Coordinates of C-alpha atoms in Angstrom, one line a residue:
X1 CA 48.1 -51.0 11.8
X2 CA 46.4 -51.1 8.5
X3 CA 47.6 -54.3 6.2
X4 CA 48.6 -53.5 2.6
X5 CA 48.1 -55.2 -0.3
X6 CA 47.2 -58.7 -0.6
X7 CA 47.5 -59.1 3.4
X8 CA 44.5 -56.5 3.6
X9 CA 42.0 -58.2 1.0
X10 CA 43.0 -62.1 3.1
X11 CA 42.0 -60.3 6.0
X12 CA 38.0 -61.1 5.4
X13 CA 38.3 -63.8 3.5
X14 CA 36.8 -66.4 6.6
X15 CA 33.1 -65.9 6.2
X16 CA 30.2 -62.9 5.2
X17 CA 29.2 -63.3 9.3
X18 CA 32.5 -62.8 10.2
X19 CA 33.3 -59.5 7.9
X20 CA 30.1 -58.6 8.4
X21 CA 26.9 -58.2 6.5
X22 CA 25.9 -54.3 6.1
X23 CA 26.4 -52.3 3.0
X24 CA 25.7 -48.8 2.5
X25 CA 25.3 -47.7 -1.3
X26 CA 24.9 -43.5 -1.0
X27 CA 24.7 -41.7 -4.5
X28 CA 23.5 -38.3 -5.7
X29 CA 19.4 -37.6 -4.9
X30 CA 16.2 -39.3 -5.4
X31 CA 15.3 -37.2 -8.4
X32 CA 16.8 -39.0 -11.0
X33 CA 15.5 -42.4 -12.3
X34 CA 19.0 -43.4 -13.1
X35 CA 20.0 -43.7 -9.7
X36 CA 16.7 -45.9 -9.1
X37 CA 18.1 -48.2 -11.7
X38 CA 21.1 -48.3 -9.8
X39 CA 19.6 -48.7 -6.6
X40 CA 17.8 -51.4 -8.1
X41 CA 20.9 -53.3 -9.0
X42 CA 22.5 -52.7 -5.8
X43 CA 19.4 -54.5 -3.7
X44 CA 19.1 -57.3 -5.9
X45 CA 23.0 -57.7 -5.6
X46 CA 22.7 -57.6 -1.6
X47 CA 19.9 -59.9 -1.4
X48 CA 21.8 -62.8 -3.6
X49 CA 24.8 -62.3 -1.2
X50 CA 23.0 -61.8 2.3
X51 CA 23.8 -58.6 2.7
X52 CA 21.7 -56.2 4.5
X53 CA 21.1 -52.7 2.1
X54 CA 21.3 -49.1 3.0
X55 CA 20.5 -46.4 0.5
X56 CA 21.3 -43.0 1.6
X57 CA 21.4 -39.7 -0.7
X58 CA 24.5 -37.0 -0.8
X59 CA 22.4 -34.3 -2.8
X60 CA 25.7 -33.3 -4.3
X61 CA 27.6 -31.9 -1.0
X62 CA 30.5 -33.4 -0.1
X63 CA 29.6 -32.7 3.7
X64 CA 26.4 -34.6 3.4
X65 CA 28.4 -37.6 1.5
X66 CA 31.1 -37.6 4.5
X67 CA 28.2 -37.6 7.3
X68 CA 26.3 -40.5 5.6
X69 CA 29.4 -42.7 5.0
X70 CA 30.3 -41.9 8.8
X71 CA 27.3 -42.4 10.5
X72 CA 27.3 -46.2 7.8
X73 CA 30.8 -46.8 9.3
X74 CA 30.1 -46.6 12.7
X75 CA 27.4 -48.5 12.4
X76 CA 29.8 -51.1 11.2
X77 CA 29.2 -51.2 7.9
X78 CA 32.1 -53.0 5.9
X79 CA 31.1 -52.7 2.3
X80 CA 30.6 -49.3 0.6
X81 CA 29.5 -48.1 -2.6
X82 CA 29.3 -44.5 -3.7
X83 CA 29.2 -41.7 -6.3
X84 CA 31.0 -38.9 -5.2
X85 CA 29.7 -35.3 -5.6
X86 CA 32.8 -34.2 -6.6
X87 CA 36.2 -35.7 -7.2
X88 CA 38.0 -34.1 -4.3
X89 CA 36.1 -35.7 -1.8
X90 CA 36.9 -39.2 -2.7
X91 CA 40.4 -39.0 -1.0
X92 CA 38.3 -38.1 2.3
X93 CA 36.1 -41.5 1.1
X94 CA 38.9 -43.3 1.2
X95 CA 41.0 -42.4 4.1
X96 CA 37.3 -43.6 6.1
X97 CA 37.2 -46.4 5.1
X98 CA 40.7 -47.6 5.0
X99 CA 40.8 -46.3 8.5
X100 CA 36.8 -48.7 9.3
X101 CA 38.8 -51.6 7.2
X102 CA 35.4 -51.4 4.9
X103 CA 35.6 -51.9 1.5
X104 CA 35.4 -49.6 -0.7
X105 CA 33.9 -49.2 -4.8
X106 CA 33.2 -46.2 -6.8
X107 CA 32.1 -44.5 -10.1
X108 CA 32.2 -41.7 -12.2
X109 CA 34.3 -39.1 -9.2
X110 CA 37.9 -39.7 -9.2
X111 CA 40.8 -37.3 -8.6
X112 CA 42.3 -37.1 -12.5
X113 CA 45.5 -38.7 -12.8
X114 CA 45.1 -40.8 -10.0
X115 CA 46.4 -44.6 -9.9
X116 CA 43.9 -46.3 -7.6
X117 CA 46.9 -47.7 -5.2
X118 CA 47.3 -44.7 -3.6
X119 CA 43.8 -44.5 -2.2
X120 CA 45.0 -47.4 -0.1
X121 CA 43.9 -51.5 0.0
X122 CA 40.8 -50.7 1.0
X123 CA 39.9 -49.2 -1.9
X124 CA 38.4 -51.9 -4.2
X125 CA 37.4 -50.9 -7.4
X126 CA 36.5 -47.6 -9.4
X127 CA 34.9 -47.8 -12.3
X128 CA 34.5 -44.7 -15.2
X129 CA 31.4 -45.3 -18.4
X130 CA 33.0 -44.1 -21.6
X131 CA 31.3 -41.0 -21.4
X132 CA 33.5 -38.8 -23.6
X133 CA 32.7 -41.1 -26.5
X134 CA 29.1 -41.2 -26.0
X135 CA 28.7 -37.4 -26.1
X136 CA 30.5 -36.7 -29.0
X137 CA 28.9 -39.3 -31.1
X138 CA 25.6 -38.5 -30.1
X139 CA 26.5 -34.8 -30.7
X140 CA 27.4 -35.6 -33.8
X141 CA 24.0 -37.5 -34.6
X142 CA 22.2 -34.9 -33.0
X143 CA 24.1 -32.2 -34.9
X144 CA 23.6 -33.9 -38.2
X145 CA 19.6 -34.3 -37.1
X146 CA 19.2 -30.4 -37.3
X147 CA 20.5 -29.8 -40.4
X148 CA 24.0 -29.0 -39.1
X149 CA 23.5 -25.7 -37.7
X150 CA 21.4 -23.8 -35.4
X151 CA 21.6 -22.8 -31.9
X152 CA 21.9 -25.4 -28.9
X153 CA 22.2 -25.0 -25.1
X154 CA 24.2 -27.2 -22.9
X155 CA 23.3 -28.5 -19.7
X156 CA 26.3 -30.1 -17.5
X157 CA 26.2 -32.2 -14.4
X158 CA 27.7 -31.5 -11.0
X159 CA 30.6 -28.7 -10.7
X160 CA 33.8 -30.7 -9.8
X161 CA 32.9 -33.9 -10.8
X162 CA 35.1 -35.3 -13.2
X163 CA 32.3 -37.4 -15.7
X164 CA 30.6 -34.0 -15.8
X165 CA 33.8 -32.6 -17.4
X166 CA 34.3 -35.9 -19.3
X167 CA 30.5 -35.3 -21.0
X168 CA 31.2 -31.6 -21.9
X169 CA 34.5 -32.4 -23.3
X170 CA 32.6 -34.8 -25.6
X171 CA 29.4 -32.4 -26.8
X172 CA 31.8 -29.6 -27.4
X173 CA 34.3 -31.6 -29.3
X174 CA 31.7 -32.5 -31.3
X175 CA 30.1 -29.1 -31.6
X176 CA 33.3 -28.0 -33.1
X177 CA 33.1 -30.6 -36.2
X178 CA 30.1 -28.4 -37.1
X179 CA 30.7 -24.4 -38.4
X180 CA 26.9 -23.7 -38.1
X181 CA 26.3 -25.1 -34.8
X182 CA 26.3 -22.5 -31.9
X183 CA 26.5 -23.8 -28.0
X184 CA 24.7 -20.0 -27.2
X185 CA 24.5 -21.2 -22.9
X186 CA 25.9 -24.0 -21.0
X187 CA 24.9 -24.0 -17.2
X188 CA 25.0 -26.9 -14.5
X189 CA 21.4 -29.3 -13.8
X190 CA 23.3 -31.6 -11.2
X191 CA 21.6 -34.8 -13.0
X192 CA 18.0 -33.4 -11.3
X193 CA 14.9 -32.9 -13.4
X194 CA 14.3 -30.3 -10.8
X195 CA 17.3 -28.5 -10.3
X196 CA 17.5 -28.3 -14.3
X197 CA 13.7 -26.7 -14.9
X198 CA 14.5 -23.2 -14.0
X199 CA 18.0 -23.4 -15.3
X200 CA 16.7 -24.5 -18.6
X201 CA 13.9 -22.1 -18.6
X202 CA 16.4 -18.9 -18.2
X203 CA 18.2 -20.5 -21.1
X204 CA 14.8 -20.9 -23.3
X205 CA 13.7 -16.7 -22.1
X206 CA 17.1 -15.9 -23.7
X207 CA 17.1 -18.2 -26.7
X208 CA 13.8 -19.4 -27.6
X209 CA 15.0 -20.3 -31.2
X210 CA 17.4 -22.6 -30.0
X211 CA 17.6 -25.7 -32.1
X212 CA 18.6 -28.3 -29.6
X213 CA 19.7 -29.3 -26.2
X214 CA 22.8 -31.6 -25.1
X215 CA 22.2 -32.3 -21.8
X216 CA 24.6 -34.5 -19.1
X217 CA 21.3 -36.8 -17.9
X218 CA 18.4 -38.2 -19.4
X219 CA 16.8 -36.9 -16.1
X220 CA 17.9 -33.5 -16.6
X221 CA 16.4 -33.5 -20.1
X222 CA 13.1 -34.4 -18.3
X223 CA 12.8 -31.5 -16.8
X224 CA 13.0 -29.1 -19.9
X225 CA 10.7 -30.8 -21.7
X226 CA 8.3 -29.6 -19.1
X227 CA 9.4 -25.8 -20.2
X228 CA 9.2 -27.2 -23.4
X229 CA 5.5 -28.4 -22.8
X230 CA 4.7 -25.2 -20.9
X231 CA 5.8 -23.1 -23.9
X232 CA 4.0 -25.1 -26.7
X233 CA 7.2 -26.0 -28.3
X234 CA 7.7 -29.4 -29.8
X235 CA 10.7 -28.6 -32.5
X236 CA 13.6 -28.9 -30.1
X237 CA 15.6 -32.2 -30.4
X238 CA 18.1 -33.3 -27.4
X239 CA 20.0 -35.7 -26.0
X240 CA 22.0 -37.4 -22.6
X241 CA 23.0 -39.8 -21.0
X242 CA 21.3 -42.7 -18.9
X243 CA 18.4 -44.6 -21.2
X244 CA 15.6 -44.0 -18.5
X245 CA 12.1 -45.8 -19.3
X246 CA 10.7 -41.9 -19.2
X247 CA 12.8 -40.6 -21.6
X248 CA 13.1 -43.7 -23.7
X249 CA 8.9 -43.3 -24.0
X250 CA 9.7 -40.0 -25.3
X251 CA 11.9 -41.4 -28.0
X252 CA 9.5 -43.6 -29.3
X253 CA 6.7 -40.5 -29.6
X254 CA 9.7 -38.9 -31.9
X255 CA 9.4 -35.7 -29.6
X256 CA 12.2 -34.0 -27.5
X257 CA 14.2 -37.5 -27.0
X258 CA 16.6 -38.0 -29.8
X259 CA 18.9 -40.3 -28.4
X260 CA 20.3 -41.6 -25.1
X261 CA 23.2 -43.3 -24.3
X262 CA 22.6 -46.1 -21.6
X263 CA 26.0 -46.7 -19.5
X264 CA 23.7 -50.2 -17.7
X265 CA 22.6 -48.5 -14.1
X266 CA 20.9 -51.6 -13.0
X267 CA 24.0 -54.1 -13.5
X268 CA 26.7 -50.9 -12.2
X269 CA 24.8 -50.9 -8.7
X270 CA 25.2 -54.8 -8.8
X271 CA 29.0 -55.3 -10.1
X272 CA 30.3 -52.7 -7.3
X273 CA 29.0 -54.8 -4.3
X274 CA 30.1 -57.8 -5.9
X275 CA 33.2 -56.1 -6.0
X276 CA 33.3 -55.9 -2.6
X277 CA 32.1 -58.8 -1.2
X278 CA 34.7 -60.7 -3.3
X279 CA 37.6 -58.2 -1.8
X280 CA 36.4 -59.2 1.6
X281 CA 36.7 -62.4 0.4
X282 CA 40.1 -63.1 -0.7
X283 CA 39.7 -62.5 -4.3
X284 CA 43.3 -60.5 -5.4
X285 CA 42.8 -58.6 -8.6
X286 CA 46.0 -56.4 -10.0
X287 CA 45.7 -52.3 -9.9
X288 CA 44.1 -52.1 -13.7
X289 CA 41.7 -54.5 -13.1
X290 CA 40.2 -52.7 -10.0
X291 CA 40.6 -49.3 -12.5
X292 CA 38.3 -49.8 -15.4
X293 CA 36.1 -49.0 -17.7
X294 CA 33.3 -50.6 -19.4
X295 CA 30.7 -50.8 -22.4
X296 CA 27.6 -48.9 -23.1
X297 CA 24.8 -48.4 -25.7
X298 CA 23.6 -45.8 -28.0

């Protein structure tokens, strides 16, 4: 039977041989630097602990996520990190693991409403950015950049995912403090420079006025600065999320890149598996403190 609790986080708590040494981290696609950052985080974690890193890539289907974490489990992997693709897939997630006895730590995909208990002991930690807040203060900055009116196009994250709803919520909120700013077309660019260039570009063929773009990823933003670039125009402003050196180069030119809010990739792909390997070993934290949130930077 499956121990509850405080039996279930003892159960490791002998030795890393003994609970095992692979980790499987699995997040959204290779086309997005923030995830690199991440991944980055994640490795240097697993080296300090001994663990021994996977890094496998969803690309946003819930399927795909499932198969990965599988194919991890029965490999005997006991320490799992991941970004859901949507929010209704991490009760799936969770059953798995709970079910392997692997540990479990998330971000940014989480059932609304949802006290982390009921996932089961196996679920260690899930952690949410402040991404509401960001959004609508950089909205606002953004807003107040252009003069306070003028047309803008949205670009969201993943359909389904809750911090793509959270970062919407914030943009349009802020939107609406403003009588002369228009959102004219929102439409989804799944954090992918690539998936966002032709979006971006049927939004620029119907509004090429547009004053500005509020967009759910730094690398999203990326890619419409390429249709930017392959239309001459340099007098759009925008912002997102995720403080990647690319973008951050375009800040400092004063083109495109207004502002970025950095929710700290590197040290999120480290926490979660320290998470974990501190479950595994013993360490008993209450349900808030395996539910949080955290800082960031604008």
């Amino acid at each position: 039977s499956t121990p509850t609790g405080s039996q279930a986080q003892k159960q490791g708590s002998t030795s890393a041989t003994s609970y095992g040494r692979d980790s499987q981290l699995i997040v959204h696609t290779p086309n997005n630097l923030y995830f690199q950052q991440w991944i980055l985080g994640y490795n240097m974690a697993c080296s300090a602990l001994g663990l021994t890193p996977h890094v496998a890539y969803s690309n946003d289907d819930n399927g795909t996520e499932i198969s990965v974490l599988s194919t991890a489990l029965t490999r005997g992997s006991k320490y799992i990190n991941t970004v859901g693709p949507s929010d209704t897939v991490i009760a799936q997630v969770a059953k798995l693991c709970n079910q392997s006895g692997a540990w479990l730590s998330t971000a940014f995909a989480s059932p609304p409403w949802t006290m982390i208990e009921t996932f089961g002991p196996y679920y260690r930690t899930y952690n949410q950015s402040p991404d509401y807040l960001l959004t609508y203060n950089m909205g606002k900055k953004l807003f107040n950049a252009i003069g306070g009116k003028g047309k803008v196009v949205h670009i969201l994250g993943i359909p389904g995912q809750g911090i793509s709803y959270l970062r919407a919520a914030g943009y349009r909120q802020a939107a609406s403090e403003f009588p002369g700013i228009e959102i004219v077309a929102e439409n989804y660019g799944y954090f992918d420079r690539v998936q966002t260039q032709p979006v971006f570009a049927a939004m620029y063929a119907a509004h090429p006025d547009m004053k500005a773009v509020v967009n759910a990823s730094d690398d999203s933003n990326i890619g419409c600065i390429s249709v930017l670039q392959s239309h001459g125009n340099t007098d759009v402003l925008m912002t997102s999320i995720d403080a990647i050196p690319e973008y951050l180069t375009w800040m400092k030119k004063g083109v495109y890149a207004y502002a970025s809010g950095s929710i700290l990739g590197t040290w999120m792909g480290a926490w979660l598996v320290v998470q974990n390997y501190d479950a595994a070993h013993g360490v008993v934290l209450n349900p808030l403190e395996r539910q949080m949130t955290f800082g960031s930077i604008i």
